[in-house]
Structures are given as structure tokens and as C-alpha cells.
Coordinates of C-alpha atoms and ligand atoms in Angstrom, one line a residue:
M1 CA -3.5 -26.8 -12.0
T2 CA -0.9 -24.8 -13.9
P3 CA -2.5 -22.0 -15.9
S4 CA -1.6 -21.2 -19.5
V5 CA 0.3 -18.0 -20.2
E6 CA -2.9 -16.5 -21.5
E7 CA -4.8 -17.4 -18.4
A8 CA -2.0 -16.2 -16.2
G9 CA -2.0 -12.8 -17.8
L10 CA -5.7 -12.4 -17.4
A11 CA -5.4 -13.2 -13.6
L12 CA -3.5 -9.9 -13.2
A13 CA -6.7 -8.0 -14.0
D14 CA -8.9 -10.2 -12.0
P15 CA -9.5 -9.0 -8.4
T16 CA -10.6 -12.5 -7.3
A17 CA -7.2 -14.0 -8.3
Y18 CA -5.6 -11.8 -5.6
A19 CA -7.9 -13.3 -3.0
D20 CA -6.4 -16.7 -3.6
D21 CA -2.6 -16.8 -2.9
D22 CA -2.1 -20.1 -4.6
R23 CA -3.9 -19.1 -7.7
L24 CA -2.2 -15.8 -7.9
H25 CA 1.3 -17.2 -7.4
A26 CA 0.7 -20.1 -9.8
A27 CA -0.1 -17.5 -12.5
L28 CA 2.9 -15.2 -11.6
T29 CA 5.3 -18.1 -11.6
V30 CA 4.1 -19.1 -15.1
L31 CA 4.6 -15.5 -16.4
R32 CA 8.1 -15.1 -14.8
R33 CA 9.2 -18.3 -16.4
H34 CA 7.6 -18.2 -19.8
A35 CA 6.5 -14.6 -20.6
P36 CA 8.0 -12.1 -18.2
V37 CA 6.9 -9.2 -20.3
H38 CA 3.5 -10.3 -21.5
W39 CA 0.7 -8.4 -23.4
V40 CA -2.6 -8.7 -21.6
E41 CA -6.0 -7.9 -23.2
A42 CA -8.5 -8.4 -20.4
P43 CA -12.2 -7.7 -21.0
G44 CA -13.1 -4.3 -19.6
Y45 CA -9.6 -3.1 -19.4
D46 CA -7.3 -1.2 -21.8
P47 CA -4.5 -3.5 -22.7
F48 CA -1.2 -3.5 -20.9
W49 CA 2.2 -5.2 -20.6
A50 CA 2.4 -7.4 -17.5
V51 CA 6.0 -7.2 -16.1
T52 CA 6.7 -9.9 -13.6
R53 CA 10.5 -10.2 -13.1
H54 CA 12.3 -8.3 -10.3
A55 CA 15.1 -7.0 -12.7
D56 CA 12.7 -5.7 -15.3
I57 CA 10.6 -3.9 -12.7
M58 CA 13.7 -2.2 -11.3
A59 CA 14.9 -1.2 -14.7
I60 CA 11.6 0.4 -15.5
E61 CA 11.3 2.3 -12.1
R62 CA 14.9 3.4 -12.4
D63 CA 14.2 5.2 -15.8
H64 CA 11.5 7.6 -14.6
T65 CA 11.9 9.9 -17.6
L66 CA 11.1 7.1 -20.1
F67 CA 8.5 5.4 -18.0
L68 CA 5.9 7.8 -16.7
N69 CA 3.2 7.6 -14.0
E70 CA 0.9 9.8 -16.0
P71 CA -1.7 9.2 -17.4
R72 CA -2.3 5.6 -16.1
P73 CA -0.6 5.2 -12.7
L74 CA -2.5 2.1 -11.7
L75 CA -4.8 -0.6 -13.1
A76 CA -8.4 0.6 -13.5
T77 CA -11.2 -0.5 -15.8
S78 CA -11.5 1.3 -19.2
E79 CA -14.6 3.0 -17.8
Q80 CA -12.8 4.3 -14.8
D81 CA -9.8 5.4 -16.9
E82 CA -12.2 7.3 -19.1
I83 CA -13.9 9.0 -16.0
N84 CA -10.4 9.9 -14.7
R85 CA -9.4 11.4 -18.1
R86 CA -12.6 13.6 -18.1
R87 CA -12.0 14.6 -14.5
R88 CA -8.4 15.7 -15.4
E89 CA -9.8 17.8 -18.3
Q90 CA -12.3 19.4 -16.0
G91 CA -9.5 20.0 -13.4
I92 CA -11.3 17.9 -10.7
A93 CA -9.0 14.9 -10.7
L94 CA -6.9 13.9 -7.8
R95 CA -3.2 14.9 -8.3
T96 CA -1.3 12.9 -5.7
L97 CA 2.4 12.0 -5.8
V98 CA 1.6 8.7 -7.6
H99 CA -0.3 10.5 -10.3
I100 CA 2.5 12.9 -11.4
D101 CA 6.0 13.0 -12.8
D102 CA 9.0 15.3 -12.6
P103 CA 9.5 18.2 -12.4
D104 CA 6.2 18.7 -10.4
H105 CA 6.6 15.4 -8.6
R106 CA 10.0 16.3 -7.1
V107 CA 8.7 19.6 -5.9
L108 CA 5.5 18.1 -4.3
R109 CA 7.4 15.2 -2.7
A110 CA 9.9 17.6 -1.0
I111 CA 6.9 19.2 0.9
G112 CA 6.2 16.1 2.9
A113 CA 9.6 14.5 2.8
D114 CA 11.0 16.0 6.1
W115 CA 8.1 14.4 8.0
F116 CA 9.4 10.9 7.1
R117 CA 13.0 11.4 7.8
P118 CA 14.8 9.7 10.8
R119 CA 14.4 12.8 13.1
A120 CA 10.7 13.0 12.6
M121 CA 10.4 9.2 13.0
R122 CA 12.2 9.3 16.3
A123 CA 9.8 12.1 17.5
L124 CA 6.8 10.0 16.4
E125 CA 8.0 6.7 17.8
P126 CA 6.8 7.0 21.5
R127 CA 3.3 7.7 20.2
V128 CA 3.4 4.8 17.8
R129 CA 4.5 2.5 20.6
E130 CA 1.7 3.8 22.8
L131 CA -0.8 3.0 20.0
A132 CA 0.7 -0.5 19.5
R133 CA 0.3 -1.1 23.3
R134 CA -3.2 0.1 23.2
Y135 CA -4.1 -2.4 20.5
V136 CA -2.4 -5.3 22.2
D137 CA -4.3 -4.4 25.3
R138 CA -7.4 -4.4 23.2
M139 CA -6.7 -8.0 22.2
V140 CA -6.7 -8.8 26.0
E141 CA -10.0 -7.0 26.4
L142 CA -11.5 -9.0 23.5
G143 CA -11.1 -12.0 25.6
G144 CA -9.0 -14.4 23.6
E145 CA -10.9 -14.5 20.3
C146 CA -11.3 -11.9 17.6
D147 CA -11.3 -11.1 13.9
F148 CA -7.8 -9.7 14.0
V149 CA -8.3 -7.7 10.8
Q150 CA -11.5 -5.9 11.6
Q151 CA -11.0 -5.5 15.3
V152 CA -7.2 -4.7 15.5
A153 CA -5.2 -4.4 12.3
V154 CA -7.5 -1.9 10.5
H155 CA -7.5 0.6 13.4
Y156 CA -4.0 1.0 14.6
P157 CA -2.3 2.4 11.5
L158 CA -5.1 4.9 11.0
Y159 CA -4.5 6.4 14.5
V160 CA -0.8 6.6 13.5
I161 CA -1.7 8.6 10.4
L162 CA -3.9 10.9 12.4
S163 CA -0.9 11.5 14.8
L164 CA 1.4 12.2 11.8
L165 CA -1.0 14.7 10.3
G166 CA -1.6 16.2 13.7
L167 CA -5.4 15.6 13.5
P168 CA -7.5 14.8 16.6
E169 CA -8.6 11.2 17.4
S170 CA -12.2 12.4 17.0
D171 CA -11.6 12.6 13.2
Y172 CA -11.0 8.9 13.2
G173 CA -14.5 8.0 11.8
R174 CA -14.2 10.3 8.9
M175 CA -10.8 9.2 7.9
L176 CA -11.8 5.5 8.1
K177 CA -14.7 6.3 5.7
L178 CA -12.2 8.0 3.4
T179 CA -9.7 5.3 3.3
R180 CA -12.0 2.3 3.3
E181 CA -15.0 3.3 1.3
L182 CA -13.7 5.8 -1.1
F183 CA -10.2 4.6 -1.9
G184 CA -10.4 1.2 -0.4
S185 CA -10.2 -2.0 -2.5
S186 CA -12.5 -3.0 -5.3
D187 CA -13.7 -5.8 -3.1
T188 CA -17.5 -5.5 -3.1
D189 CA -17.8 -6.5 0.6
L190 CA -15.7 -3.5 1.5
R191 CA -16.7 -0.8 -1.0
R192 CA -20.4 -0.6 -0.3
G193 CA -21.1 -0.2 -4.0
A194 CA -20.4 3.5 -4.6
T195 CA -21.2 4.6 -8.1
P196 CA -18.8 7.1 -9.9
E197 CA -21.4 9.9 -9.2
E198 CA -21.6 8.9 -5.5
T199 CA -17.9 8.8 -5.3
I200 CA -17.5 12.3 -6.6
E201 CA -20.0 13.6 -4.0
V202 CA -18.1 11.9 -1.2
L203 CA -14.9 13.3 -2.6
L204 CA -16.2 16.8 -2.7
D205 CA -17.3 16.4 0.9
F206 CA -13.8 15.4 1.9
F207 CA -12.4 18.3 0.0
A208 CA -14.5 20.6 2.1
Y209 CA -13.2 18.9 5.3
F210 CA -9.6 19.2 4.1
K211 CA -10.2 22.9 3.2
E212 CA -11.3 23.5 6.8
I213 CA -8.0 21.9 8.1
T214 CA -6.0 23.9 5.6
E215 CA -7.6 27.2 6.7
A216 CA -7.1 26.4 10.4
R217 CA -3.4 25.5 9.8
R218 CA -2.8 28.6 7.8
A219 CA -4.4 30.8 10.5
H220 CA -2.5 28.9 13.3
P221 CA 0.4 26.9 12.1
T222 CA 1.3 23.8 14.2
D223 CA 4.2 21.4 14.2
D224 CA 2.8 18.6 12.1
L225 CA 2.5 17.3 8.6
A226 CA -1.0 18.9 8.0
S227 CA 0.6 22.3 8.7
A228 CA 3.5 21.6 6.4
I229 CA 1.1 20.8 3.6
A230 CA -1.2 23.8 4.3
N231 CA 1.7 26.3 4.5
A232 CA 3.8 24.9 1.6
R233 CA 4.9 27.3 -1.1
V234 CA 5.7 26.4 -4.7
D235 CA 7.3 29.3 -6.6
G236 CA 6.1 31.6 -3.7
E237 CA 2.4 30.5 -4.0
P238 CA 0.5 28.2 -1.7
L239 CA -0.8 24.9 -3.1
N240 CA -4.3 25.2 -4.7
D241 CA -7.2 23.4 -3.0
F242 CA -6.9 20.3 -5.2
D243 CA -3.2 19.8 -4.7
T244 CA -3.6 20.3 -0.9
A245 CA -6.5 17.9 -0.6
S246 CA -4.7 15.4 -2.8
Y247 CA -1.7 15.5 -0.4
Y248 CA -3.9 14.6 2.6
V249 CA -5.6 11.9 0.6
I250 CA -2.3 10.2 -0.5
I251 CA -1.0 10.2 3.1
A252 CA -4.2 8.9 4.6
T253 CA -4.8 6.2 1.9
A254 CA -1.2 5.1 1.2
G255 CA -0.5 4.7 4.9
H256 CA -3.6 2.8 5.9
D257 CA -4.5 -0.5 4.2
T258 CA -0.9 -1.1 3.3
T259 CA 0.3 -1.3 6.9
S260 CA -2.8 -3.0 8.3
S261 CA -2.6 -5.7 5.6
T262 CA 1.1 -6.2 6.5
I263 CA 0.4 -6.6 10.2
A264 CA -2.5 -9.0 9.6
G265 CA -0.7 -10.9 6.9
G266 CA 2.4 -11.0 9.0
L267 CA 0.5 -12.5 12.0
R268 CA -1.1 -15.1 9.7
A269 CA 2.3 -16.1 8.4
L270 CA 3.6 -16.6 11.9
I271 CA 0.5 -18.7 12.8
E272 CA 1.0 -20.8 9.7
H273 CA 4.8 -21.2 10.3
P274 CA 4.9 -21.9 14.1
D275 CA 8.7 -22.7 13.8
Q276 CA 9.3 -19.1 12.7
L277 CA 7.1 -17.8 15.5
D278 CA 9.2 -19.8 18.0
R279 CA 12.4 -18.5 16.4
L280 CA 11.3 -14.9 16.8
R281 CA 10.2 -15.5 20.4
A282 CA 13.5 -17.1 21.2
D283 CA 15.5 -14.3 19.5
P284 CA 13.9 -10.9 19.5
G285 CA 17.0 -9.6 17.8
L286 CA 15.5 -11.1 14.6
M287 CA 12.7 -8.5 14.6
P288 CA 14.1 -6.2 11.9
T289 CA 14.5 -9.1 9.4
A290 CA 11.2 -10.6 10.5
V291 CA 9.4 -7.3 9.7
E292 CA 11.1 -7.1 6.3
E293 CA 10.1 -10.7 5.6
M294 CA 6.5 -10.0 6.6
I295 CA 6.5 -7.0 4.1
R296 CA 7.9 -9.2 1.4
W297 CA 5.6 -12.1 2.2
V298 CA 2.4 -10.0 2.1
T299 CA 3.4 -7.4 -0.5
P300 CA 0.2 -5.4 0.1
V301 CA 0.6 -3.1 -2.9
K302 CA -0.1 -5.4 -5.9
E303 CA 0.9 -3.1 -8.7
F304 CA 1.6 0.3 -10.0
M305 CA 1.8 1.2 -13.7
R306 CA 4.0 3.2 -16.0
T307 CA 3.5 4.5 -19.6
A308 CA 6.3 4.5 -22.1
A309 CA 7.2 8.0 -23.3
A310 CA 9.0 6.6 -26.3
D311 CA 9.6 3.3 -28.2
C312 CA 11.9 1.1 -26.1
E313 CA 12.7 -2.4 -25.0
V314 CA 12.0 -4.2 -21.7
G315 CA 13.5 -7.6 -21.1
G316 CA 14.1 -7.9 -24.8
V317 CA 10.5 -7.1 -25.7
R318 CA 9.7 -4.1 -27.9
I319 CA 7.4 -1.6 -26.2
R320 CA 5.8 1.3 -28.2
E321 CA 5.4 4.8 -27.1
G322 CA 2.1 5.2 -25.2
E323 CA 1.8 1.6 -24.1
A324 CA 1.2 0.9 -20.4
L325 CA 3.3 -1.5 -18.2
L326 CA 2.0 -3.1 -15.0
L327 CA 4.7 -3.7 -12.4
S328 CA 3.7 -6.8 -10.4
Y329 CA 5.3 -6.4 -7.0
P330 CA 4.1 -9.8 -5.6
S331 CA 5.8 -11.4 -8.5
A332 CA 9.1 -9.5 -8.1
N333 CA 9.0 -10.6 -4.4
R334 CA 8.9 -14.3 -5.3
D335 CA 11.4 -14.1 -8.1
E336 CA 13.6 -17.2 -8.0
A337 CA 16.5 -15.2 -9.6
V338 CA 16.7 -12.9 -6.5
F339 CA 15.4 -14.9 -3.5
D340 CA 16.6 -18.2 -2.2
D341 CA 13.6 -20.5 -1.8
P342 CA 11.2 -17.5 -2.4
F343 CA 8.1 -19.4 -1.1
R344 CA 9.7 -20.1 2.3
F345 CA 8.7 -17.6 5.1
D346 CA 12.0 -17.0 6.9
V347 CA 12.1 -14.4 9.7
G348 CA 15.9 -14.3 9.4
R349 CA 16.0 -13.7 5.6
D350 CA 19.1 -11.6 4.8
P351 CA 19.6 -10.2 2.2
N352 CA 16.0 -9.4 1.4
K353 CA 15.9 -7.1 -1.6
H354 CA 12.1 -7.0 -2.0
L355 CA 10.3 -4.4 -4.0
A356 CA 7.2 -4.1 -1.8
F357 CA 8.0 -0.4 -1.4
G358 CA 8.8 0.1 -5.1
F359 CA 12.0 1.7 -6.3
G360 CA 13.4 4.9 -7.6
V361 CA 11.9 8.4 -7.4
H362 CA 8.4 7.2 -6.3
Y363 CA 9.9 4.8 -3.7
C364 CA 7.4 4.7 -0.8
L365 CA 7.7 7.9 1.1
G366 CA 6.3 6.2 4.2
A367 CA 8.6 3.1 4.2
A368 CA 10.4 4.1 7.4
L369 CA 7.1 4.8 9.2
A370 CA 5.6 1.5 7.9
R371 CA 8.6 -0.5 9.2
M372 CA 8.4 1.3 12.6
E373 CA 4.7 0.6 12.9
V374 CA 5.0 -3.1 12.1
R375 CA 8.0 -3.5 14.3
A376 CA 6.4 -1.6 17.3
F377 CA 3.3 -3.8 17.0
F378 CA 5.1 -7.1 17.0
E379 CA 7.6 -6.0 19.7
E380 CA 4.7 -5.3 21.9
L381 CA 2.7 -8.4 20.9
I382 CA 5.3 -11.2 20.8
P383 CA 6.5 -11.1 24.4
R384 CA 2.9 -11.1 25.6
L385 CA 1.6 -13.7 23.1
K386 CA 1.5 -17.1 24.9
A387 CA -0.5 -18.9 22.3
V388 CA -2.2 -18.2 19.0
E389 CA -4.1 -20.3 16.4
L390 CA -6.6 -19.8 13.6
A391 CA -10.2 -19.9 14.8
G392 CA -11.7 -20.1 11.3
E393 CA -10.8 -19.8 7.6
P394 CA -8.9 -16.6 6.8
E395 CA -10.1 -14.6 3.7
N396 CA -8.2 -12.2 1.6
V397 CA -9.4 -9.0 -0.1
A398 CA -10.3 -9.3 -3.8
T399 CA -8.5 -6.4 -5.3
T400 CA -5.9 -5.6 -8.0
F401 CA -4.4 -2.8 -5.9
V402 CA -3.9 -2.8 -2.2
G403 CA -4.9 -5.7 0.0
G404 CA -4.1 -8.6 2.3
P405 CA -6.3 -10.4 4.8
K406 CA -10.0 -9.3 5.0
R407 CA -10.8 -11.7 7.8
L408 CA -8.4 -13.4 10.2
P409 CA -10.3 -15.2 12.9
I410 CA -7.9 -16.1 15.7
R411 CA -7.9 -17.6 19.2
Y412 CA -5.1 -16.6 21.5
E413 CA -3.7 -16.0 24.9
V414 CA -2.2 -12.6 25.4
T415 CA -1.1 -11.5 28.9
Ligands
HEM501 C1 4.2 5.0 -2.5 C2 4.2 0.5 -0.7 C3 3.1 2.3 3.7 C4 3.1 6.8 1.8 C5 4.3 3.6 -2.4 C6 4.6 2.7 -3.5 C7 4.6 1.5 -3.0 C8 4.3 1.6 -1.6 C9 4.8 0.2 -3.7 C10 4.9 3.1 -4.9 C11 6.4 3.1 -5.2 C12 6.8 3.2 -6.6 O1 6.0 3.6 -7.5 O2 8.0 2.9 -6.9 C13 3.9 0.6 0.7 C14 3.9 -0.5 1.6 C15 3.6 0.0 2.8 C16 3.4 1.5 2.7 C17 4.1 -1.9 1.2 C18 3.4 -0.7 4.1 C19 3.9 -1.8 4.4 C20 3.1 3.7 3.6 C21 2.9 4.6 4.7 C22 2.8 5.9 4.2 C23 3.0 5.7 2.7 C24 2.7 4.2 6.2 C25 2.6 7.2 4.8 C26 1.9 7.5 5.8 C27 3.4 6.7 0.5 C28 3.4 7.8 -0.4 C29 3.7 7.3 -1.7 C30 3.9 5.9 -1.5 C31 3.2 9.3 0.0 C32 3.9 8.1 -3.0 C33 5.4 8.3 -3.2 C34 5.7 9.0 -4.6 O3 5.0 8.7 -5.5 O4 6.6 9.8 -4.6 N1 4.1 2.9 -1.2 N2 3.6 1.8 1.4 N3 3.2 4.4 2.4 N4 3.7 5.5 -0.2 FE1 3.8 3.7 0.6

């Protein structure tokens, strides 16, 4: 059933709406068509403008001095927004790249940027391919049936992150806890019900762990991203403990669920569109466009927000200083004005100007790495995948932030 504009707006603040692709996209389609810049007053949330058209989202992201990431970079409940505000006042809030604006943002982003450039990507690629192979081998060991999300997709990107940071594989368990339990989705199945107080305790525990890494890298610098963070200088001074820990946190969290959701959601799309799987098998040269299409199709990051620094207009709607705008990436990526037949999964789609990595100065720092990871995995899997089908009902994560499949039971033949 087609929702009203009001109902559609409320869906954007409802984690369960994101677990149901049809419901979500019915709502987003209504908003794009009838109210592309729409004021949402959802119970439990401070109000915000929902921005659903590709062109309006790009215009906002392009103007990063008018539309700021601070103080409300992503959708949280009013209670959580208030806790974050208090933590900022006490100086114990995370300050990652997505929480800050220029001029600090430019300086902090430059610290990690070299580690995502083509030269660094080429150096990391053999390791990424080795890990991709390890996880396709794992599928063989699992004997032809598995939950692809929990047994494969969740693990591979986190090992890539450990390699990028230069941390040992033995730190895997701790990193998994960090990314899944602390910063993972709002899905109650995955969060294990941490209260704000418990969260701060876990956070402090991680800060202690990151402090150890920082001290070790300062004493003995190595050739990895952790060392670049630990030994960075801003105006001649090292980063303080909070900024250092925040940097590790953004790399670990931004690079985990995003990529694992894309791989799992990409495989699901191939299973549900067997003609596209056959096409990719027959023509492996389609892999780059196929990867791009999987990223558009899944759009694992559901939103970021901006706050207007002055009165302005977006898509002809008047926005007042201090009001927040939610950028709906899944909506931008099904915008009929930009994509031919946007609800068709097409491994050869070209052009494919999706906004899954955002746009402008905050454009995903790890985009090249994410593309390489997804590509390495499917280049390893597809030639060895003789058959694949669903072995049960897939389920998506209920979250307003980062998500994709939560369970993907499959039956397969991999050689
Ligand atoms: C920022 C998406 C993988 C690191 C972002 C943003 C999006 C995004 C939408 C915000 C952009 C904006 O505000 O305009 C994705 C998707 C991924 C992915 C869809 C996988 C398919 C990764 C990986 C890493 C990473 C693998 C690193 C290991 C970052 C960082 C930022 C960021 C550090 C903050 C950039 C800034 O604020 O300057 N990502 N990401 N991401 N991403 Fe990714």
C-alpha cells in the first residue's frame, strides 16, 4: 500500500522500515515525488528535513561551509543527541572525521589520506586477495550451506582493516566487539542492549587499548596506518588521546559493516537476479560495473546529516539556520531523474552516478579500498561458484544508519 507523505517521512526515523526494502522504497518514492524536502517530526527524535532527491543531496554536500556536520552528523534519538552534547561539553565525545568541519576536518583527513591512495591500495591488494581466497575456501569448508552474513561476510572486511592498520590477526576479537557491539546498528539482535553507561565503559576500555597501540607505534614506528595516526603532527603537536582513538574508531567502524553489507547484499542480488549472475559469469570484464551496481543496490550507509549554518533554500524550500537535514542515500540511488529504470539490478549499468559514498569534502575516504575488497571477493568467488540459491528467508538489519543483510542462508556449490 502506498504510504501518505506523513507516513513516508516517519519511516526515515524508523529502524524497522530499513529492514523491509519494499516498505522503505515505497516511502522514499513517495517523498521524492511529492515532498522531496520534507519536515519530519518523529516521536523521540528532534525534528529534521528529509532530503530525498539526488540533485538536492549533491547540492547540500557540495556547500560544506553552509551545511555543517557539527553538531548533528547522523540521526540519533533526542536522548542520544543530548548525551552526545553533554559528552562534547565534558570533552569525552568522539571526534571523528564525520563529526567535524573545516578547518579541522581538512587537517585530520590529510593524516590518513595517503593510506587510501592508489599506491597504498596496490601495496595492500595482494593481502586483500589472499583474504578473499581464504573466505571462499571457508565456504568450501562449510560444506555447501551457510549463513553467508554471519559466517563469511562479517569477517573478511575486518581482517582487511586489521591489515590496513597494521594490527595482528589476534586483535580480531576485540575489533569485532568494537564495530559490532559498540558502534554497530541499532538492531536489538545485534546490539546486546548496551545502556549509555555501559557504552561509555566499553568506550573507555577501547581508548586504553588504542593508547597502548599509540605508545607502541610512537616508540617503534612501522609502515602502516596505525603508525601514521600515532605519529601525526598538527601544528607541531601530536594528536591528543581522544583524537587518536577517534581516528582508529572511524577507520574500524566505517570500513566494516559497510563493506560486509555490500558483499552480502551483492550476493543476494545475484541470487535473486540469476540472469545477471549468468551475465557476469560469461563476461568477467563486467566486474567493475557489477561492483558499482552492488554498491548502489545495497547502499549500506542509509544517511548522514547536515545542519544549516544560515537561512537558505534547498529544492525551493526555505531552511532556517540551525535546522538539520537528513541526506537519504538509498533514495538518491533510486532517483528516477538520474538512473534509467532505477529498480532494475544491472551488472553492466553505465553510467552509475550513485551517492553511496557521499559527495564533496566528506566523500568516503575508503571508497577505493571498499571497491577493491568487493571486487577481489567476487573475482575469487564467481569462477568457483557452480551453483547458489537461497536456503531460507533472508533478513535485513533494522537500523537507520549502516546496514544490509543480517542473515542470508544459502546453499551452494563452490569448487
Ligand atoms: C565516510 C560510505 C567503506 C572509511 C563515508 C560516507 C559514506 C560512506 C556515505 C560519508 C560521506 C559524506 O558525508 O559525503 C561507505 C560505503 C562503503 C564504505 C558505502 C562500502 C561499500 C569504507 C571503508 C573505509 C571507509 C572500507 C576505510 C577503511 C570512511 C571514512 C569516512 C567515510 C574515514 C569519513 C570521511 C570524512 O568525513 O572525511 N563512507 N564507506 N569507508 N568512510 Fe566510507
